[in-house]
């Protein structure tokens, strides 16, 4: 806990094009939580290099993601928004925590299995141990709350296990973080295969709405969205395509599923899909406008990157020094 507020940490990788799922499932919730908590939001570029990246493209995407955080409503003067690679304590603590993490625990991580299958030519040690870096990301800031998708809960549980193991040996060093899953928008599914999560790496361009898609593209993708043969707007497990569209519409408009069912009672899927598309366009339009303004204001973004890196380094280093002392590393001579 920093001051009177509890601490919240989260981050996104600086790879690929962020989707509507990333916004509705994460960024939108971050904004709503930012007044209540002391927030650290990271552009997690260290995690990005478990897969080979073009260096210039990674730098470009990292800055674009930073700007997107701000454009989505995260005030960089109230929230600590920073590049993970600008805080060396992340890498240093990750090495120490590697020594308190068991091989069997990492072997059970489902995302390692998935990514190994996708990148069979580059199954590197970083891909195997990156959940430990994720644990370091969280524990450095004495985090109380971590907004997570359901697919990340396994990593958060590992973080808790590592923290409790370390605390059991050395005393009360780390805060044990809790997960936060939003009630709506927590998992937005593919528009073409509603059994799969909407992904920025989907090979089908019609499966995902990307945050920088223009209005015409968004409407076109929703018109092509997979539905079913029941021909009614109702939320149930037998209609995964329609249920996914209702989840999106509910999150964008604030309407309940019951209100949506009443609104579209007797109407066809065409009307509903058009309404969903228009609601997404309305949500993303101000973000697009804000990004255009911020991209012109290089000095402001640079000043926020510098100031927030200094704040993140200050907080993270306090935890790191405590850990280093606990494990027996020699104290630094000042």
CSV table of C-alpha atoms in Angstrom, one decimal:
chain,number,residue,atom,x,y,z
A,1,UNK,CA,0.0,0.0,0.0
A,2,UNK,CA,1.3,3.4,-1.0
A,3,UNK,CA,-0.1,6.2,1.1
A,4,UNK,CA,-3.8,5.8,1.7
A,5,UNK,CA,-4.6,3.8,-1.4
A,6,UNK,CA,-4.1,0.2,-2.3
A,7,UNK,CA,-1.8,-0.6,-5.2
A,8,UNK,CA,-3.0,-1.9,-8.6
A,9,UNK,CA,-0.6,-3.2,-11.3
A,10,UNK,CA,-1.3,-4.3,-14.8
A,11,UNK,CA,0.3,-4.2,-18.3
A,12,UNK,CA,0.1,-5.2,-21.9
A,13,UNK,CA,2.7,-6.4,-24.4
A,14,UNK,CA,3.9,-4.1,-27.1
A,15,UNK,CA,3.3,-6.5,-29.9
A,16,UNK,CA,0.5,-6.9,-32.4
A,17,UNK,CA,-2.5,-4.6,-32.8
A,18,UNK,CA,-4.6,-4.3,-29.7
A,19,UNK,CA,-8.2,-5.6,-30.1
A,20,UNK,CA,-11.6,-4.5,-28.9
A,21,UNK,CA,-11.2,-7.4,-26.4
A,22,UNK,CA,-8.1,-5.8,-25.0
A,23,UNK,CA,-9.9,-2.5,-24.5
A,24,UNK,CA,-13.3,-3.8,-23.1
A,25,UNK,CA,-11.7,-6.5,-21.1
A,26,UNK,CA,-8.8,-4.5,-19.7
A,27,UNK,CA,-8.1,-0.9,-20.6
A,28,UNK,CA,-11.7,0.3,-20.0
A,29,UNK,CA,-11.7,-1.3,-16.6
A,30,UNK,CA,-8.3,0.2,-15.8
A,31,UNK,CA,-9.7,3.7,-16.4
A,32,UNK,CA,-12.6,3.0,-14.0
A,33,UNK,CA,-10.2,1.8,-11.3
A,34,UNK,CA,-7.6,4.6,-11.7
A,35,UNK,CA,-9.2,7.0,-9.2
A,36,UNK,CA,-9.6,4.4,-6.5
A,37,UNK,CA,-6.1,2.9,-6.5
A,38,UNK,CA,-2.4,3.9,-6.8
A,39,UNK,CA,-1.9,2.5,-10.3
A,40,UNK,CA,1.1,1.2,-12.1
A,41,UNK,CA,0.5,0.5,-15.8
A,42,UNK,CA,3.4,-1.0,-17.7
A,43,UNK,CA,4.2,-1.4,-21.4
A,44,UNK,CA,5.6,-4.8,-20.9
A,45,UNK,CA,8.3,-4.8,-23.6
A,46,UNK,CA,10.6,-7.3,-21.8
A,47,UNK,CA,7.9,-10.0,-22.2
A,48,UNK,CA,7.7,-9.2,-25.9
A,49,UNK,CA,11.1,-10.6,-26.9
A,50,UNK,CA,10.3,-14.2,-26.0
A,51,UNK,CA,9.2,-14.1,-29.7
A,52,UNK,CA,11.6,-12.5,-32.2
A,53,UNK,CA,10.8,-8.9,-32.8
A,54,UNK,CA,11.9,-6.3,-35.4
A,55,UNK,CA,13.7,-3.7,-33.1
A,56,UNK,CA,12.4,-0.6,-34.8
A,57,UNK,CA,8.9,-2.0,-35.0
A,58,UNK,CA,9.0,-3.0,-31.3
A,59,UNK,CA,10.0,0.6,-30.3
A,60,UNK,CA,7.3,2.0,-32.5
A,61,UNK,CA,4.6,-0.3,-31.1
A,62,UNK,CA,5.8,0.4,-27.5
A,63,UNK,CA,5.3,4.1,-28.0
A,64,UNK,CA,2.0,3.6,-29.7
A,65,UNK,CA,0.8,1.5,-26.8
A,66,UNK,CA,1.9,4.1,-24.3
A,67,UNK,CA,0.0,6.8,-26.2
A,68,UNK,CA,-3.1,4.5,-26.4
A,69,UNK,CA,-3.0,4.1,-22.6
A,70,UNK,CA,-3.3,7.9,-22.3
A,71,UNK,CA,-5.8,8.2,-25.1
A,72,UNK,CA,-8.0,5.6,-23.5
A,73,UNK,CA,-8.3,7.8,-20.4
A,74,UNK,CA,-5.4,6.9,-18.1
A,75,UNK,CA,-3.9,10.2,-16.9
A,76,UNK,CA,-0.1,9.8,-16.8
A,77,UNK,CA,0.1,12.5,-14.1
A,78,UNK,CA,-2.1,10.5,-11.8
A,79,UNK,CA,-1.1,6.9,-12.9
A,80,UNK,CA,2.4,5.6,-13.2
A,81,UNK,CA,2.6,4.6,-16.9
A,82,UNK,CA,6.0,3.3,-17.8
A,83,UNK,CA,8.1,1.0,-20.0
A,84,UNK,CA,9.0,-2.2,-18.3
A,85,UNK,CA,12.5,-2.1,-19.9
A,86,UNK,CA,13.1,1.3,-18.2
A,87,UNK,CA,13.0,-0.3,-14.7
A,88,UNK,CA,15.9,-2.7,-14.3
A,89,UNK,CA,14.5,-4.0,-11.0
A,90,UNK,CA,12.0,-6.1,-13.1
A,91,UNK,CA,14.8,-8.2,-14.5
A,92,UNK,CA,16.8,-8.3,-11.3
A,93,UNK,CA,13.9,-9.5,-9.2
A,94,UNK,CA,12.9,-12.0,-11.8
A,95,UNK,CA,16.3,-13.8,-11.5
A,96,UNK,CA,15.9,-14.0,-7.7
A,97,UNK,CA,12.4,-15.3,-8.0
A,98,UNK,CA,13.5,-17.9,-10.5
A,99,UNK,CA,15.4,-19.5,-7.7
A,100,UNK,CA,12.2,-19.8,-5.6
A,101,UNK,CA,10.1,-21.2,-8.5
A,102,UNK,CA,9.9,-24.9,-9.3
A,103,UNK,CA,10.4,-26.4,-12.7
A,104,UNK,CA,7.2,-28.4,-12.3
A,105,UNK,CA,5.2,-25.3,-11.6
A,106,UNK,CA,6.4,-23.7,-14.9
A,107,UNK,CA,5.8,-26.9,-16.8
A,108,UNK,CA,2.1,-26.7,-15.9
A,109,UNK,CA,1.6,-23.2,-17.4
A,110,UNK,CA,-0.8,-23.7,-20.3
A,111,UNK,CA,0.4,-20.6,-22.2
A,112,UNK,CA,3.9,-22.0,-22.4
A,113,UNK,CA,2.4,-25.1,-24.1
A,114,UNK,CA,0.4,-23.0,-26.5
A,115,UNK,CA,3.2,-20.6,-27.4
A,116,UNK,CA,5.7,-23.5,-27.8
A,117,UNK,CA,3.4,-25.0,-30.3
A,118,UNK,CA,3.1,-21.7,-32.2
A,119,UNK,CA,6.8,-21.0,-32.1
A,120,UNK,CA,8.3,-24.4,-32.3
A,121,UNK,CA,11.5,-23.0,-33.9
A,122,UNK,CA,12.2,-20.8,-30.9
A,123,UNK,CA,11.2,-22.5,-27.7
A,124,UNK,CA,13.6,-20.4,-25.5
A,125,UNK,CA,14.2,-20.3,-21.8
A,126,UNK,CA,12.5,-16.9,-21.6
A,127,UNK,CA,9.3,-18.4,-23.0
A,128,UNK,CA,9.4,-21.0,-20.2
A,129,UNK,CA,10.3,-18.6,-17.3
A,130,UNK,CA,8.3,-15.5,-18.3
A,131,UNK,CA,5.6,-16.2,-15.6
A,132,UNK,CA,8.4,-15.5,-13.1
A,133,UNK,CA,9.1,-12.1,-14.7
A,134,UNK,CA,5.3,-11.5,-14.5
A,135,UNK,CA,5.5,-12.3,-10.8
A,136,UNK,CA,8.4,-9.8,-10.4
A,137,UNK,CA,6.3,-7.2,-12.3
A,138,UNK,CA,3.5,-7.6,-9.8
A,139,UNK,CA,5.5,-8.1,-6.5
A,140,UNK,CA,7.9,-5.2,-7.1
A,141,UNK,CA,5.2,-2.6,-6.4
A,142,UNK,CA,3.7,-4.4,-3.4
A,143,UNK,CA,0.6,-4.8,-5.5
A,144,UNK,CA,-2.8,-5.5,-3.8
A,145,UNK,CA,-4.9,-5.9,-6.9
A,146,UNK,CA,-4.2,-7.2,-10.4
A,147,UNK,CA,-6.9,-6.9,-13.1
A,148,UNK,CA,-6.7,-10.1,-15.1
A,149,UNK,CA,-8.5,-12.1,-17.8
A,150,UNK,CA,-9.5,-15.6,-16.9
A,151,UNK,CA,-6.7,-16.9,-19.0
A,152,UNK,CA,-4.1,-15.1,-16.8
A,153,UNK,CA,-5.4,-16.4,-13.5
A,154,UNK,CA,-3.0,-19.3,-13.6
A,155,UNK,CA,-0.1,-16.9,-13.7
A,156,UNK,CA,-1.5,-14.9,-10.8
A,157,UNK,CA,-1.8,-18.0,-8.7
A,158,UNK,CA,1.8,-18.8,-9.4
A,159,UNK,CA,2.7,-15.3,-8.4
A,160,UNK,CA,0.9,-15.8,-5.1
A,161,UNK,CA,2.6,-19.1,-4.5
A,162,UNK,CA,6.0,-17.6,-5.1
A,163,UNK,CA,5.3,-14.7,-2.8
A,164,UNK,CA,4.0,-16.9,0.0
A,165,UNK,CA,7.0,-19.2,-0.4
A,166,UNK,CA,9.4,-16.3,-0.1
A,167,UNK,CA,7.5,-14.8,2.8
A,168,UNK,CA,7.5,-18.2,4.5
A,169,UNK,CA,11.3,-18.2,4.5
A,170,UNK,CA,12.2,-14.5,5.0
A,171,UNK,CA,9.2,-13.0,6.7
A,172,UNK,CA,6.7,-10.4,5.5
A,173,UNK,CA,8.4,-9.1,2.3
A,174,UNK,CA,5.8,-9.2,-0.4
A,175,UNK,CA,2.1,-8.2,-0.4
A,176,UNK,CA,0.0,-11.2,-1.6
A,177,UNK,CA,-1.9,-9.9,-4.6
A,178,UNK,CA,-5.6,-10.5,-5.4
A,179,UNK,CA,-7.1,-10.9,-8.9
A,180,UNK,CA,-9.8,-8.7,-10.3
A,181,UNK,CA,-12.0,-9.9,-13.1
A,182,UNK,CA,-14.6,-7.4,-14.4
A,183,UNK,CA,-18.2,-8.4,-14.3
A,184,UNK,CA,-18.7,-7.6,-18.0
A,185,UNK,CA,-16.4,-7.6,-20.9
A,186,UNK,CA,-13.9,-9.9,-19.2
A,187,UNK,CA,-13.5,-12.2,-22.2
A,188,UNK,CA,-14.5,-11.0,-25.7
A,189,UNK,CA,-14.6,-13.8,-28.2
A,190,UNK,CA,-13.7,-14.0,-31.9
A,191,UNK,CA,-16.3,-12.7,-34.3
A,192,UNK,CA,-15.7,-15.7,-36.6
A,193,UNK,CA,-15.2,-18.5,-34.0
A,194,UNK,CA,-16.9,-17.6,-30.7
A,195,UNK,CA,-15.3,-20.6,-29.0
A,196,UNK,CA,-12.0,-18.7,-29.1
A,197,UNK,CA,-10.9,-15.5,-27.5
A,198,UNK,CA,-10.6,-12.4,-29.7
A,199,UNK,CA,-6.9,-12.3,-30.5
A,200,UNK,CA,-4.5,-9.8,-32.0
A,201,UNK,CA,-2.7,-12.7,-33.6
A,202,UNK,CA,-5.7,-14.3,-35.3
A,203,UNK,CA,-5.0,-15.1,-38.9
A,204,UNK,CA,-8.6,-14.3,-40.0
A,205,UNK,CA,-8.8,-10.5,-40.3
A,206,UNK,CA,-12.6,-10.6,-39.8
A,207,UNK,CA,-12.3,-12.3,-36.4
A,208,UNK,CA,-11.0,-9.3,-34.4
A,209,UNK,CA,-11.9,-5.7,-34.2
A,210,UNK,CA,-8.6,-3.8,-33.9
A,211,UNK,CA,-8.6,-0.6,-31.9
A,212,UNK,CA,-7.4,1.5,-34.8
A,213,UNK,CA,-9.9,0.1,-37.3
A,214,UNK,CA,-11.9,2.8,-39.0
A,215,UNK,CA,-15.7,3.0,-38.8
A,216,UNK,CA,-16.4,1.3,-42.1
A,217,UNK,CA,-14.1,-1.6,-41.3
A,218,UNK,CA,-15.7,-2.1,-37.9
A,219,UNK,CA,-19.3,-2.1,-39.3
A,220,UNK,CA,-18.2,-4.5,-42.1
A,221,UNK,CA,-16.7,-7.0,-39.6
A,222,UNK,CA,-19.8,-7.0,-37.4
A,223,UNK,CA,-22.0,-7.6,-40.5
A,224,UNK,CA,-19.9,-10.7,-41.1
A,225,UNK,CA,-19.9,-11.9,-37.5
A,226,UNK,CA,-20.9,-15.5,-37.0
A,227,UNK,CA,-24.4,-16.0,-35.4
A,228,UNK,CA,-26.6,-19.1,-35.4
A,229,UNK,CA,-29.9,-20.4,-36.7
A,230,UNK,CA,-32.2,-19.5,-33.8
A,231,UNK,CA,-32.8,-16.0,-35.2
A,232,UNK,CA,-33.5,-14.3,-31.9
A,233,UNK,CA,-31.3,-12.0,-29.7
A,234,UNK,CA,-31.1,-14.0,-26.5
A,235,UNK,CA,-28.1,-14.6,-24.1
A,236,UNK,CA,-27.5,-18.4,-23.7
A,237,UNK,CA,-24.9,-21.0,-24.1
A,238,UNK,CA,-26.6,-22.4,-27.2
A,239,UNK,CA,-26.0,-19.0,-29.0
A,240,UNK,CA,-22.3,-18.3,-28.4
A,241,UNK,CA,-22.1,-15.9,-31.4
A,242,UNK,CA,-25.1,-13.8,-30.3
A,243,UNK,CA,-24.1,-14.0,-26.7
A,244,UNK,CA,-20.6,-12.6,-27.6
A,245,UNK,CA,-22.2,-9.7,-29.5
A,246,UNK,CA,-24.5,-9.0,-26.6
A,247,UNK,CA,-21.5,-9.0,-24.2
A,248,UNK,CA,-19.8,-6.4,-26.5
A,249,UNK,CA,-23.0,-4.3,-26.8
A,250,UNK,CA,-23.7,-4.4,-23.1
A,251,UNK,CA,-20.1,-3.3,-22.3
A,252,UNK,CA,-20.2,-0.4,-24.8
A,253,UNK,CA,-23.7,0.9,-23.9
A,254,UNK,CA,-24.1,-0.1,-20.2
A,255,UNK,CA,-27.4,-1.9,-21.0
A,256,UNK,CA,-28.2,-5.2,-19.3
A,257,UNK,CA,-28.8,-8.4,-21.2
A,258,UNK,CA,-32.5,-8.2,-20.4
A,259,UNK,CA,-32.7,-4.7,-21.8
A,260,UNK,CA,-30.9,-5.8,-24.9
A,261,UNK,CA,-33.3,-8.7,-25.4
A,262,UNK,CA,-36.3,-6.4,-25.0
A,263,UNK,CA,-34.8,-3.8,-27.4
A,264,UNK,CA,-34.3,-6.3,-30.2
A,265,UNK,CA,-37.4,-8.5,-29.6
A,266,UNK,CA,-38.8,-9.3,-33.0
A,267,UNK,CA,-35.9,-7.8,-34.9
A,268,UNK,CA,-33.4,-9.7,-37.0
A,269,UNK,CA,-29.7,-10.3,-36.6
A,270,UNK,CA,-28.9,-7.7,-39.2
A,271,UNK,CA,-30.4,-4.9,-37.1
A,272,UNK,CA,-28.6,-6.2,-34.0
A,273,UNK,CA,-25.2,-6.5,-35.7
A,274,UNK,CA,-25.5,-3.0,-37.1
A,275,UNK,CA,-26.3,-1.6,-33.7
A,276,UNK,CA,-23.4,-3.5,-32.1
A,277,UNK,CA,-21.0,-2.1,-34.7
A,278,UNK,CA,-22.3,1.5,-34.3
A,279,UNK,CA,-21.9,1.2,-30.5
A,280,UNK,CA,-18.2,0.2,-30.9
A,281,UNK,CA,-17.6,3.0,-33.4
A,282,UNK,CA,-19.0,5.5,-30.8
A,283,UNK,CA,-16.8,4.1,-28.1
A,284,UNK,CA,-13.6,4.1,-30.2
A,285,UNK,CA,-14.1,7.5,-32.0
A,286,UNK,CA,-12.9,9.7,-29.1
A,287,UNK,CA,-9.9,7.4,-28.6
A,288,UNK,CA,-8.9,7.8,-32.2
A,289,UNK,CA,-9.2,11.6,-31.9
A,290,UNK,CA,-7.2,11.7,-28.7
A,291,UNK,CA,-4.4,9.6,-30.3
A,292,UNK,CA,-4.1,12.0,-33.2
A,293,UNK,CA,-3.7,14.9,-30.8
A,294,UNK,CA,-1.1,13.1,-28.6
A,295,UNK,CA,1.0,12.0,-31.5
A,296,UNK,CA,1.5,15.7,-32.3
A,297,UNK,CA,2.6,16.4,-28.8
A,298,UNK,CA,5.9,14.6,-28.6
A,299,UNK,CA,7.4,16.7,-25.8
A,300,UNK,CA,4.5,16.0,-23.5
A,301,UNK,CA,4.6,12.2,-24.0
A,302,UNK,CA,8.4,12.2,-23.6
A,303,UNK,CA,8.1,14.2,-20.3
A,304,UNK,CA,5.6,11.7,-19.0
A,305,UNK,CA,7.7,8.7,-20.0
A,306,UNK,CA,10.7,10.2,-18.1
A,307,UNK,CA,8.8,11.2,-15.0
A,308,UNK,CA,6.9,7.9,-14.6
A,309,UNK,CA,10.1,5.9,-15.2
A,310,UNK,CA,11.7,7.7,-12.3
A,311,UNK,CA,8.7,7.0,-10.1
A,312,UNK,CA,8.5,3.4,-11.0
A,313,UNK,CA,12.2,3.0,-10.4
A,314,UNK,CA,12.0,4.6,-7.0
A,315,UNK,CA,9.1,2.3,-5.8
A,316,UNK,CA,10.5,-0.9,-7.4
A,317,UNK,CA,14.1,-0.3,-6.1
A,318,UNK,CA,12.8,-0.1,-2.5
A,319,UNK,CA,11.3,-3.6,-2.8
A,320,UNK,CA,14.4,-5.0,-4.7
A,321,UNK,CA,16.8,-3.7,-2.0
A,322,UNK,CA,14.7,-5.3,0.7
A,323,UNK,CA,14.7,-8.6,-1.2
A,324,UNK,CA,18.5,-8.5,-1.9
A,325,UNK,CA,19.2,-7.9,1.8
A,326,UNK,CA,16.9,-10.8,2.8
A,327,UNK,CA,18.6,-13.3,0.5
A,328,UNK,CA,22.1,-12.2,1.7
A,329,UNK,CA,23.5,-10.0,-1.0
A,330,UNK,CA,26.2,-7.5,0.3
A,331,UNK,CA,24.8,-4.0,1.0
A,332,UNK,CA,25.9,-1.3,-1.4
A,333,UNK,CA,28.4,1.2,-0.1
A,334,UNK,CA,27.1,4.7,-0.6
